PDB file of C-alpha atoms in Angstrom:
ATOM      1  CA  UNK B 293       0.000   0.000   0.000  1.00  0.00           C
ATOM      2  CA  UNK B 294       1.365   3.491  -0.895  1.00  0.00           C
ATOM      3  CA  UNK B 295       0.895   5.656   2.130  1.00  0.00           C
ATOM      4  CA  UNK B 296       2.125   8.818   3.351  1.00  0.00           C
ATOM      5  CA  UNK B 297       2.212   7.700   7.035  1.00  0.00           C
ATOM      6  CA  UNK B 298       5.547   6.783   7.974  1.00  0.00           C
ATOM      7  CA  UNK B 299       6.164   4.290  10.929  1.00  0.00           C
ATOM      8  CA  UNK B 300       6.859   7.334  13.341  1.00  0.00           C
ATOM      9  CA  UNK B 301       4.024   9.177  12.205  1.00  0.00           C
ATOM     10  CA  UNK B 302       1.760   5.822  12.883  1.00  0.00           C
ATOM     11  CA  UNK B 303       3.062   5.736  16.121  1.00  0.00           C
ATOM     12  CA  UNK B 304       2.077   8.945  17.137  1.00  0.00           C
ATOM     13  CA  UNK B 305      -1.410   8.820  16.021  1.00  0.00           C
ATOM     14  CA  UNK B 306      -1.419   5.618  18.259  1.00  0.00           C
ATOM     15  CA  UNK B 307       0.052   6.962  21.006  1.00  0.00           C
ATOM     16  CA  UNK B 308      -2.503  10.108  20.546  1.00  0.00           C
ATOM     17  CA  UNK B 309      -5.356   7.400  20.648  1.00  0.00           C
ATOM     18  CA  UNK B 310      -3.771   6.115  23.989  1.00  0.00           C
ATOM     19  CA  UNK B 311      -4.105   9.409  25.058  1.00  0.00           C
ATOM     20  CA  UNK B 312      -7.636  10.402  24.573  1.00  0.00           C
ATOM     21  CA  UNK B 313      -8.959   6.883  25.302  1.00  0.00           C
ATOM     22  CA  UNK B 314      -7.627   7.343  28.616  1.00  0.00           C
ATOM     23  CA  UNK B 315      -9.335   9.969  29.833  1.00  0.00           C
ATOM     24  CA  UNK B 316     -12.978   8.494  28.436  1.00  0.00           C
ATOM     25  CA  UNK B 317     -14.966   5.585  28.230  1.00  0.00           C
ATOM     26  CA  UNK B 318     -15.638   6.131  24.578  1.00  0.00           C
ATOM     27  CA  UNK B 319     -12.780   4.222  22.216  1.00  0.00           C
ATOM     28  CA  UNK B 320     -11.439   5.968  18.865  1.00  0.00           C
ATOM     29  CA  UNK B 321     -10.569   3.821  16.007  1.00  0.00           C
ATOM     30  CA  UNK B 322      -8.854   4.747  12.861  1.00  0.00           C
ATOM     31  CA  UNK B 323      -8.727   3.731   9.700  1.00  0.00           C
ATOM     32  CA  UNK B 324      -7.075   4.945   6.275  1.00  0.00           C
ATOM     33  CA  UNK B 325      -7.942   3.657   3.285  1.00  0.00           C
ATOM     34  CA  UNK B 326      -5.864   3.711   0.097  1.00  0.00           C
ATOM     35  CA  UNK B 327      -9.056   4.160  -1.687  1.00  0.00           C
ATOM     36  CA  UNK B 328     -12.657   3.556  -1.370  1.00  0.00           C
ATOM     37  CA  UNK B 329     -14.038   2.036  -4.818  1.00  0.00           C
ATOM     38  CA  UNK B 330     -12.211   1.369  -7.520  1.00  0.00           C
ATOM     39  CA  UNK B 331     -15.239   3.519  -9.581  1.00  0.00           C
ATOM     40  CA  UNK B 332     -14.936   0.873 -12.556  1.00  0.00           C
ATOM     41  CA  UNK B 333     -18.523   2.677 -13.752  1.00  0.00           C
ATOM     42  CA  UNK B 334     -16.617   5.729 -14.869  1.00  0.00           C
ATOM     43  CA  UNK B 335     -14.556   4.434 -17.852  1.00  0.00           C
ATOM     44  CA  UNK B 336     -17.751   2.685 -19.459  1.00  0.00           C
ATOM     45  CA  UNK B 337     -20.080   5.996 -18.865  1.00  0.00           C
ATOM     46  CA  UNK B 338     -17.641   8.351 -20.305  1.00  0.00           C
ATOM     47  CA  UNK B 339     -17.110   6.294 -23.159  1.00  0.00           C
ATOM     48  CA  UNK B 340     -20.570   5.484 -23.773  1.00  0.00           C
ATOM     49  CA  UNK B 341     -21.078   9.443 -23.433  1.00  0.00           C
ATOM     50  CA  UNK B 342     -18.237  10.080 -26.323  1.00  0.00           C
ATOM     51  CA  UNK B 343     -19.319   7.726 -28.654  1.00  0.00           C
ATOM     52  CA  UNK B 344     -23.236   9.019 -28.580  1.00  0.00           C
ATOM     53  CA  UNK B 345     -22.720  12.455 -28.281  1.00  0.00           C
ATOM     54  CA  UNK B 346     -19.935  12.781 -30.857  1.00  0.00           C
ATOM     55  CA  UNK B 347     -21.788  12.358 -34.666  1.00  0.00           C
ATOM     56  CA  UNK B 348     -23.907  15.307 -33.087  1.00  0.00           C
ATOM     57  CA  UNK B 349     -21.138  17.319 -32.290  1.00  0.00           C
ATOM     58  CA  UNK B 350     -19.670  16.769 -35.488  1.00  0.00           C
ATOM     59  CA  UNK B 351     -22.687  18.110 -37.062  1.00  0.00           C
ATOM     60  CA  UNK B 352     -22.454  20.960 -34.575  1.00  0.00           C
ATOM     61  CA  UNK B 353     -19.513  21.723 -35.530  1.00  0.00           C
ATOM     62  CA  UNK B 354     -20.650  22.213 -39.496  1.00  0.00           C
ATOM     63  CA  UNK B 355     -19.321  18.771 -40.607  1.00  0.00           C
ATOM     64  CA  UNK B 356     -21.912  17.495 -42.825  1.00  0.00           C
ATOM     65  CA  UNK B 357     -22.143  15.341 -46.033  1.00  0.00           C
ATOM     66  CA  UNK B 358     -24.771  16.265 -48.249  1.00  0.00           C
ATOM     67  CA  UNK B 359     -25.556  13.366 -50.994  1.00  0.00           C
ATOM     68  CA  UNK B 360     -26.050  16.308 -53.784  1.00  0.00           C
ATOM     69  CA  UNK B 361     -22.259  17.116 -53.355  1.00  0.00           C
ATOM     70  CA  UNK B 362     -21.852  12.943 -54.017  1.00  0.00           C
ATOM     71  CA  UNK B 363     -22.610  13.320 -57.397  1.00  0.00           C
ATOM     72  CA  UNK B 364     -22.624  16.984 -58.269  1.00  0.00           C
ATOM     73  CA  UNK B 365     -21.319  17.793 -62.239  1.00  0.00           C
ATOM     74  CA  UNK B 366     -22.771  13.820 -63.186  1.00  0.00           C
ATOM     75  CA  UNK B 367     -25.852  13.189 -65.103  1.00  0.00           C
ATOM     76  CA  UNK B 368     -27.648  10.454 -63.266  1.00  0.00           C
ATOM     77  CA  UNK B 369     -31.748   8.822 -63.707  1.00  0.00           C
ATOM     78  CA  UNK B 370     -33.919   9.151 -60.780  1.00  0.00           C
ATOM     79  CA  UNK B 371     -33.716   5.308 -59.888  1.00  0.00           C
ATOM     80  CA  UNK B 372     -29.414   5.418 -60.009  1.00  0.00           C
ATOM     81  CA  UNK B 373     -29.706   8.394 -58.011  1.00  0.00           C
ATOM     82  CA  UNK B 374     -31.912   6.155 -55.210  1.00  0.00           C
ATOM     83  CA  UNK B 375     -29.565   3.565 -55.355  1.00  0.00           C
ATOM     84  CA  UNK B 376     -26.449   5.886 -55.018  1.00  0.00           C
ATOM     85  CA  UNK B 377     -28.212   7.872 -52.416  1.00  0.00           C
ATOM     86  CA  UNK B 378     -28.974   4.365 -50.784  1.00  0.00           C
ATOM     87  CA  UNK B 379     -25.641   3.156 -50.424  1.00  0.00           C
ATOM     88  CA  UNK B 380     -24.062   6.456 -49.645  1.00  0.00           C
ATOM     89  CA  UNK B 381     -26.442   6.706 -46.568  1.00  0.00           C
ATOM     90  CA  UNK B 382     -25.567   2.823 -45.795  1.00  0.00           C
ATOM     91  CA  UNK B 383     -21.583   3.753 -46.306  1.00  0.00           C
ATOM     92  CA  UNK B 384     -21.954   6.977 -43.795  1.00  0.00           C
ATOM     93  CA  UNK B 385     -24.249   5.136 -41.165  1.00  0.00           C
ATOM     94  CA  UNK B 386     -21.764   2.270 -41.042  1.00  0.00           C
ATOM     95  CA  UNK B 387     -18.634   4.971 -40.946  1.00  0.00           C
ATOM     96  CA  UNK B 388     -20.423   6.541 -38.222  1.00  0.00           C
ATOM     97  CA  UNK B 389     -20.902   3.128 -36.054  1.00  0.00           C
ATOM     98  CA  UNK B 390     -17.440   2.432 -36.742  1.00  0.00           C
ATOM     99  CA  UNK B 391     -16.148   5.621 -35.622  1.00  0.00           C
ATOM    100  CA  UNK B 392     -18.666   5.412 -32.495  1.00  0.00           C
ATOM    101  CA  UNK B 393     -16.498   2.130 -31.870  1.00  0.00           C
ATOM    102  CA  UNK B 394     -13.126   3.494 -31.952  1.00  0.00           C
ATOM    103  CA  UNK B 395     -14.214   5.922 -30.084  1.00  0.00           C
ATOM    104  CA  UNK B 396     -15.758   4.482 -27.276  1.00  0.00           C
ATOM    105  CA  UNK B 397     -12.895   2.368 -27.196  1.00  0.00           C
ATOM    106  CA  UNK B 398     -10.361   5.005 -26.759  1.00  0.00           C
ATOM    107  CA  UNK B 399     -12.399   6.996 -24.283  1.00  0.00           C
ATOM    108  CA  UNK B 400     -12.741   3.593 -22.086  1.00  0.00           C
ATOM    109  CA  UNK B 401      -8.624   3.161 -22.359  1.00  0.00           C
ATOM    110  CA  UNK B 402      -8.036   6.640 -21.674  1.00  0.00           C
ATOM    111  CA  UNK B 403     -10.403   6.670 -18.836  1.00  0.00           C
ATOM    112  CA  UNK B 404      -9.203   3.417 -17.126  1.00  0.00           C
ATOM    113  CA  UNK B 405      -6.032   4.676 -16.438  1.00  0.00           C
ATOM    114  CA  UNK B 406      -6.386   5.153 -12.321  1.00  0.00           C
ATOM    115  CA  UNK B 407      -5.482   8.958 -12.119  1.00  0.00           C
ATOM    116  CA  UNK B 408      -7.498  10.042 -14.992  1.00  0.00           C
ATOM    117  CA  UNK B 409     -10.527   7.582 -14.141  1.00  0.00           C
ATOM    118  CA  UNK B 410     -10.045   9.009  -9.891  1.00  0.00           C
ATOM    119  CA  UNK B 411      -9.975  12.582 -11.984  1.00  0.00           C
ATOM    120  CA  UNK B 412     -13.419  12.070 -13.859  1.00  0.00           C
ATOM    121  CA  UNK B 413     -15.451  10.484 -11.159  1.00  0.00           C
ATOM    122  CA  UNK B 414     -17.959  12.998  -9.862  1.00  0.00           C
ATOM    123  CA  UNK B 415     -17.519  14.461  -6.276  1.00  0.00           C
ATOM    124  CA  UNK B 416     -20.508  13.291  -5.439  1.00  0.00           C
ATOM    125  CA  UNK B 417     -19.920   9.415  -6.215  1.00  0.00           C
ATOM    126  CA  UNK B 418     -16.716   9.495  -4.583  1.00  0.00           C
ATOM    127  CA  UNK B 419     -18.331  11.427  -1.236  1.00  0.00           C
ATOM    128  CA  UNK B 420     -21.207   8.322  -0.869  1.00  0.00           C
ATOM    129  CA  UNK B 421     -18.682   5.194  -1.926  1.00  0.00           C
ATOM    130  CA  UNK B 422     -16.371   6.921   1.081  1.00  0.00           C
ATOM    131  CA  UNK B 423     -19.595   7.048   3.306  1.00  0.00           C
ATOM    132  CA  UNK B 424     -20.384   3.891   2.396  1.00  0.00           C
ATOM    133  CA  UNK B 425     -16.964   2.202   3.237  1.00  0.00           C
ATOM    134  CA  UNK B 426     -16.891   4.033   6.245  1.00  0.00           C
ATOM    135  CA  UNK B 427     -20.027   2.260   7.140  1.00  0.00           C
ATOM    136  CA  UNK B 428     -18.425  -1.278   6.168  1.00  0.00           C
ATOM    137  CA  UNK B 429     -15.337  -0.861   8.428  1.00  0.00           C
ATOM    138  CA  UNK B 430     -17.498   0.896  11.205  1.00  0.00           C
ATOM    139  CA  UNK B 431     -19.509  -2.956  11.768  1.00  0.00           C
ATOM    140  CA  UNK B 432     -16.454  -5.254  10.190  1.00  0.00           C
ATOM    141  CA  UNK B 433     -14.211  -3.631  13.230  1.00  0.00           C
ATOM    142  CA  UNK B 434     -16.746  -4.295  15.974  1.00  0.00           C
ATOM    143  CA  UNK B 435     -17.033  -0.371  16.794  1.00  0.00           C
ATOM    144  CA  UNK B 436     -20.934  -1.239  17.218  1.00  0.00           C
ATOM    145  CA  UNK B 437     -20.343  -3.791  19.989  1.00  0.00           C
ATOM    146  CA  UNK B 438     -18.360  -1.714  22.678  1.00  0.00           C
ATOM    147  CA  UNK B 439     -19.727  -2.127  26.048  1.00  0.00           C
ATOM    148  CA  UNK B 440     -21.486   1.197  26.604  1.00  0.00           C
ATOM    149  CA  UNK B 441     -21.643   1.630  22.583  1.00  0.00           C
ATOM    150  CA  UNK B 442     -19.137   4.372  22.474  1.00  0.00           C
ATOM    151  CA  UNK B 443     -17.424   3.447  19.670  1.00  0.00           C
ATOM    152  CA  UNK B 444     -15.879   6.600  17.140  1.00  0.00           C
ATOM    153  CA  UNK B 445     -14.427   5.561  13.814  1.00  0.00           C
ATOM    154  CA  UNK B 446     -12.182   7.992  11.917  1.00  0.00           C
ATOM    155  CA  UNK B 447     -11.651   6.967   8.552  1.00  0.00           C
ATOM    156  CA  UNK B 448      -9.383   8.469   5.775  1.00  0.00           C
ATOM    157  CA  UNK B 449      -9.658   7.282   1.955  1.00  0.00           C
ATOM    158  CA  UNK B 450      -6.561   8.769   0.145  1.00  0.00           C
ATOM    159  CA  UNK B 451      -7.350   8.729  -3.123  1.00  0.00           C
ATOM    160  CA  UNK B 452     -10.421  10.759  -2.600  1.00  0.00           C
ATOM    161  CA  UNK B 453      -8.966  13.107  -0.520  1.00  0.00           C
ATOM    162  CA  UNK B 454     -11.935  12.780   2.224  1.00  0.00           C
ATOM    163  CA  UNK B 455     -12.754  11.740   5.516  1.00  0.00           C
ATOM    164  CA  UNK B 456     -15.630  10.357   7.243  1.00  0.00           C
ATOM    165  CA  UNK B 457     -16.235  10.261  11.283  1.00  0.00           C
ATOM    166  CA  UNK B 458     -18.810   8.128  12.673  1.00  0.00           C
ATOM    167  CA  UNK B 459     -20.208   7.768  16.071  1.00  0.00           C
ATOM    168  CA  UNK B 460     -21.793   4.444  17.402  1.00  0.00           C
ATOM    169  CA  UNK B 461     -25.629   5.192  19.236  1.00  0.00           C
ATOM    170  CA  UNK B 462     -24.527   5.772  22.563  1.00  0.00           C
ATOM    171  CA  UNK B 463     -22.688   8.894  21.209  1.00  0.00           C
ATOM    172  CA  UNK B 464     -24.664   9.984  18.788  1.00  0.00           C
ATOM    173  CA  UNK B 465     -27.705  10.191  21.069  1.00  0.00           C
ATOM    174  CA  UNK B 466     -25.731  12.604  23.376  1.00  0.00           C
ATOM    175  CA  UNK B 467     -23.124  14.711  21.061  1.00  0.00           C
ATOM    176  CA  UNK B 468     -24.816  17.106  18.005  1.00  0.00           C
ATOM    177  CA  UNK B 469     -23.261  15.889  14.588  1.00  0.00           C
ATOM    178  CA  UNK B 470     -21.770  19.477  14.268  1.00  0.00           C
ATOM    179  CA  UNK B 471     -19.703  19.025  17.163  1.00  0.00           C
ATOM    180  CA  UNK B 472     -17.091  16.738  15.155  1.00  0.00           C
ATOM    181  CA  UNK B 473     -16.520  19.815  12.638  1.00  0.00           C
ATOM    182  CA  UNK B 474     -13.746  21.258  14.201  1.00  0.00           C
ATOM    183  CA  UNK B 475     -12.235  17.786  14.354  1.00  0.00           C
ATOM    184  CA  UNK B 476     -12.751  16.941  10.942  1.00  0.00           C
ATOM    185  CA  UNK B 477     -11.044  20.662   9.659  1.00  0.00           C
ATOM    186  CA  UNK B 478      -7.533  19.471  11.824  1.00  0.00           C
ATOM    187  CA  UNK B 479      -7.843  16.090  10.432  1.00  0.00           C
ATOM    188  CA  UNK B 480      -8.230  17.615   6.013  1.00  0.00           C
ATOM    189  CA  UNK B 481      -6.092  20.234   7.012  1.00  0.00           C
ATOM    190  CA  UNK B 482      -3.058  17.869   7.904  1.00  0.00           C
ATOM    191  CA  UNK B 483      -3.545  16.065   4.630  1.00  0.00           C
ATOM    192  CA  UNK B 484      -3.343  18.695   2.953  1.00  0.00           C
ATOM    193  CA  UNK B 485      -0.420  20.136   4.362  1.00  0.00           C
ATOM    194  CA  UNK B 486       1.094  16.985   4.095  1.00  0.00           C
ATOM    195  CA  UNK B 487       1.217  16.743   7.845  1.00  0.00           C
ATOM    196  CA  UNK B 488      -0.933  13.394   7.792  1.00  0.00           C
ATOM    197  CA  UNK B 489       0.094  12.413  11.701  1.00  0.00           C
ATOM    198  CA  UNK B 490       0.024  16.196  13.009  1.00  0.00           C
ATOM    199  CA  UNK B 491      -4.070  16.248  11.147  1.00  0.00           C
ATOM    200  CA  UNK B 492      -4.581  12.835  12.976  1.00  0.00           C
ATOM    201  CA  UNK B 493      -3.154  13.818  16.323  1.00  0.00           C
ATOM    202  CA  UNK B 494      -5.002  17.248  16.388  1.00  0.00           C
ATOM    203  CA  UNK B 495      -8.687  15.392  15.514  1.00  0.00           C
ATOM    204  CA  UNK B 496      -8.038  12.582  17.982  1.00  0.00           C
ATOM    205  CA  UNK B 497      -7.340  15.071  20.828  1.00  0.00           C
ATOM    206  CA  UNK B 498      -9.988  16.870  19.398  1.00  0.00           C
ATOM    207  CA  UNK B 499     -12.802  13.517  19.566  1.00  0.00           C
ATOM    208  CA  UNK B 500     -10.842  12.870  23.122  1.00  0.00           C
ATOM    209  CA  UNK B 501     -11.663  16.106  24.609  1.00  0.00           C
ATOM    210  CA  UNK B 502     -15.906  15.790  23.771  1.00  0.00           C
ATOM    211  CA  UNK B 503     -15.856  12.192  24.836  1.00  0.00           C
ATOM    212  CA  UNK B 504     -14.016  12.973  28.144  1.00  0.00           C
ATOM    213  CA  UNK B 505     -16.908  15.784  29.017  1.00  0.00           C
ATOM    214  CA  UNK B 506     -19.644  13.370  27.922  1.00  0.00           C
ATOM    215  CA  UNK B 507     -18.512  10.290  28.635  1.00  0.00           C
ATOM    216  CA  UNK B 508     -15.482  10.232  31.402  1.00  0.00           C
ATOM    217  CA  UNK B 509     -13.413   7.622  32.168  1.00  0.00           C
ATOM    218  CA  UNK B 510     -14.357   5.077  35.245  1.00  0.00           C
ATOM    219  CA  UNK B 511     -11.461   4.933  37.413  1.00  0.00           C
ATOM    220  CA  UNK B 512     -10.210   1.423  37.237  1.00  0.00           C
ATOM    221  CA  UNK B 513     -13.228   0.155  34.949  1.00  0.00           C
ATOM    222  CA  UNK B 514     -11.722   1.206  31.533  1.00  0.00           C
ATOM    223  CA  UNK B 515     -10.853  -1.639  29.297  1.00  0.00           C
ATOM    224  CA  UNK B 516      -9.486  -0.516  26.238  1.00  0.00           C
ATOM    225  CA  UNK B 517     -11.603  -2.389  23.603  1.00  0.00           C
ATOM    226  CA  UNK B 518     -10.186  -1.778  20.112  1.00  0.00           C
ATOM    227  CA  UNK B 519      -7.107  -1.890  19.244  1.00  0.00           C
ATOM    228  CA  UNK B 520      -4.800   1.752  19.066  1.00  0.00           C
ATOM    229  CA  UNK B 521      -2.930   1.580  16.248  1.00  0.00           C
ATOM    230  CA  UNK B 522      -3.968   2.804  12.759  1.00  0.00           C
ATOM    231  CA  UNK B 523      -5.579   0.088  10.037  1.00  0.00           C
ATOM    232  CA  UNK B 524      -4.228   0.823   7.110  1.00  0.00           C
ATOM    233  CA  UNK B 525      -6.187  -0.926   3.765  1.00  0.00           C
ATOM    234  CA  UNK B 526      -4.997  -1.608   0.372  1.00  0.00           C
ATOM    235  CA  UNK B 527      -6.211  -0.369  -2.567  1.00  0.00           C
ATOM    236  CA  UNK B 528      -9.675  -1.941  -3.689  1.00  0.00           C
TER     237      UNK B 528
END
């Protein structure tokens, strides 16, 4: 997995999750995720959009073949003129499905490639494949089945550039979505600063300090849970 987390920057995030978790019953997990979808839909719909939209834009553009300019200058009889205007529309319609194919061809090639296909994929897709995976890792990693259901995933897909926060029900019940905000802003603006463990450290301490006021840690009745360290996953 290519990752801009090096082993000392994992091992401050963990030992920033050590921190908070100690001061609150509620337990922080995190995740980053090389990607979130490998959005294998966006090659085949930009293709597909090439190859119908581009005969029309042709003609928009002025290209046209008139079958009057065919056989301008040439004396012809009404019935040779059907037939010639019969296989010059068969010729063009077949030159246009051919050129449809080649197209959509290219476009799909072009497209595939990962950077241009990540580069294509609308915002929106990308935000509710991230949601979704956030979801997945939120029950595969057990953050529903914490004793007092304090469980707060913070997950990271690279590729996308976004990050999702979720709060199990015994949280979420207590603590306003809007709360996480300033969390979330530490968390992007680390990433994009390049600062990955400095955004993960800040947004930890961050999640620690409204789970401490909500939720404070029992004095010797605090099992840690989950695990600390950061999961990293490889590309989908």
């Amino acid at each position: 997995m290519t990752t801009p987390f090096t082993p000392s920057d994992l091992a401050a995030i963990e030992a920033a999750v050590r921190e908070a978790e100690a001061r609150t019953s509620g337990e922080i997990y995190c995740v980053v995720a090389e990607d979130s979808a490998d959005y294998g839909e966006t090659p085949l719909a930009w293709a597909a959009g090439v190859a119908l939209l581009a005969p029309a834009l042709l003609l928009l553009g002025g290209v046209r073949i008139q079958i009057s300019d065919l056989f301008a200058g040439q004396q012809w009889t009404a019935e040779q003129l059907s037939q010639a205007a019969e296989t010059a529309a068969r010729a063009a319609l077949i030159e246009a499905i051919v050129l449809q194919g080649v197209l959509f061809a290219l476009t799909f090639l072009i497209v595939s490639i990962r950077g241009v296909r990540l580069a294509l994929t609308p915002r929106g897709l990308k935000r509710e494949r991230v949601r979704r995976r956030a979801g997945e890792q939120f029950l595969a990693k057990n953050l529903h089945a914490t004793r007092e259901r304090t469980g707060v995933l913070i997950y990271v897909s690279l590729a996308e550039h976004m990050a999702e926060l979720i709060a199990d029900e015994g949280i979420h019940a207590q603590v306003e979505p809007g709360v996480w905000d300033k969390a979330m802003a530490a968390l992007t603006e680390g990433l994009k600063r390049r600062q990955p463990a400095a955004g993960f450290a800040a947004a930890v301490g961050l999640c620690g300090d409204v789970l401490a006021e909500r939720f404070p840690a029992t004095p010797g009745d605090n099992p840690n849970e989950l695990p600390d360290p950061v999961i990293l996953l490889p590309r989908t």
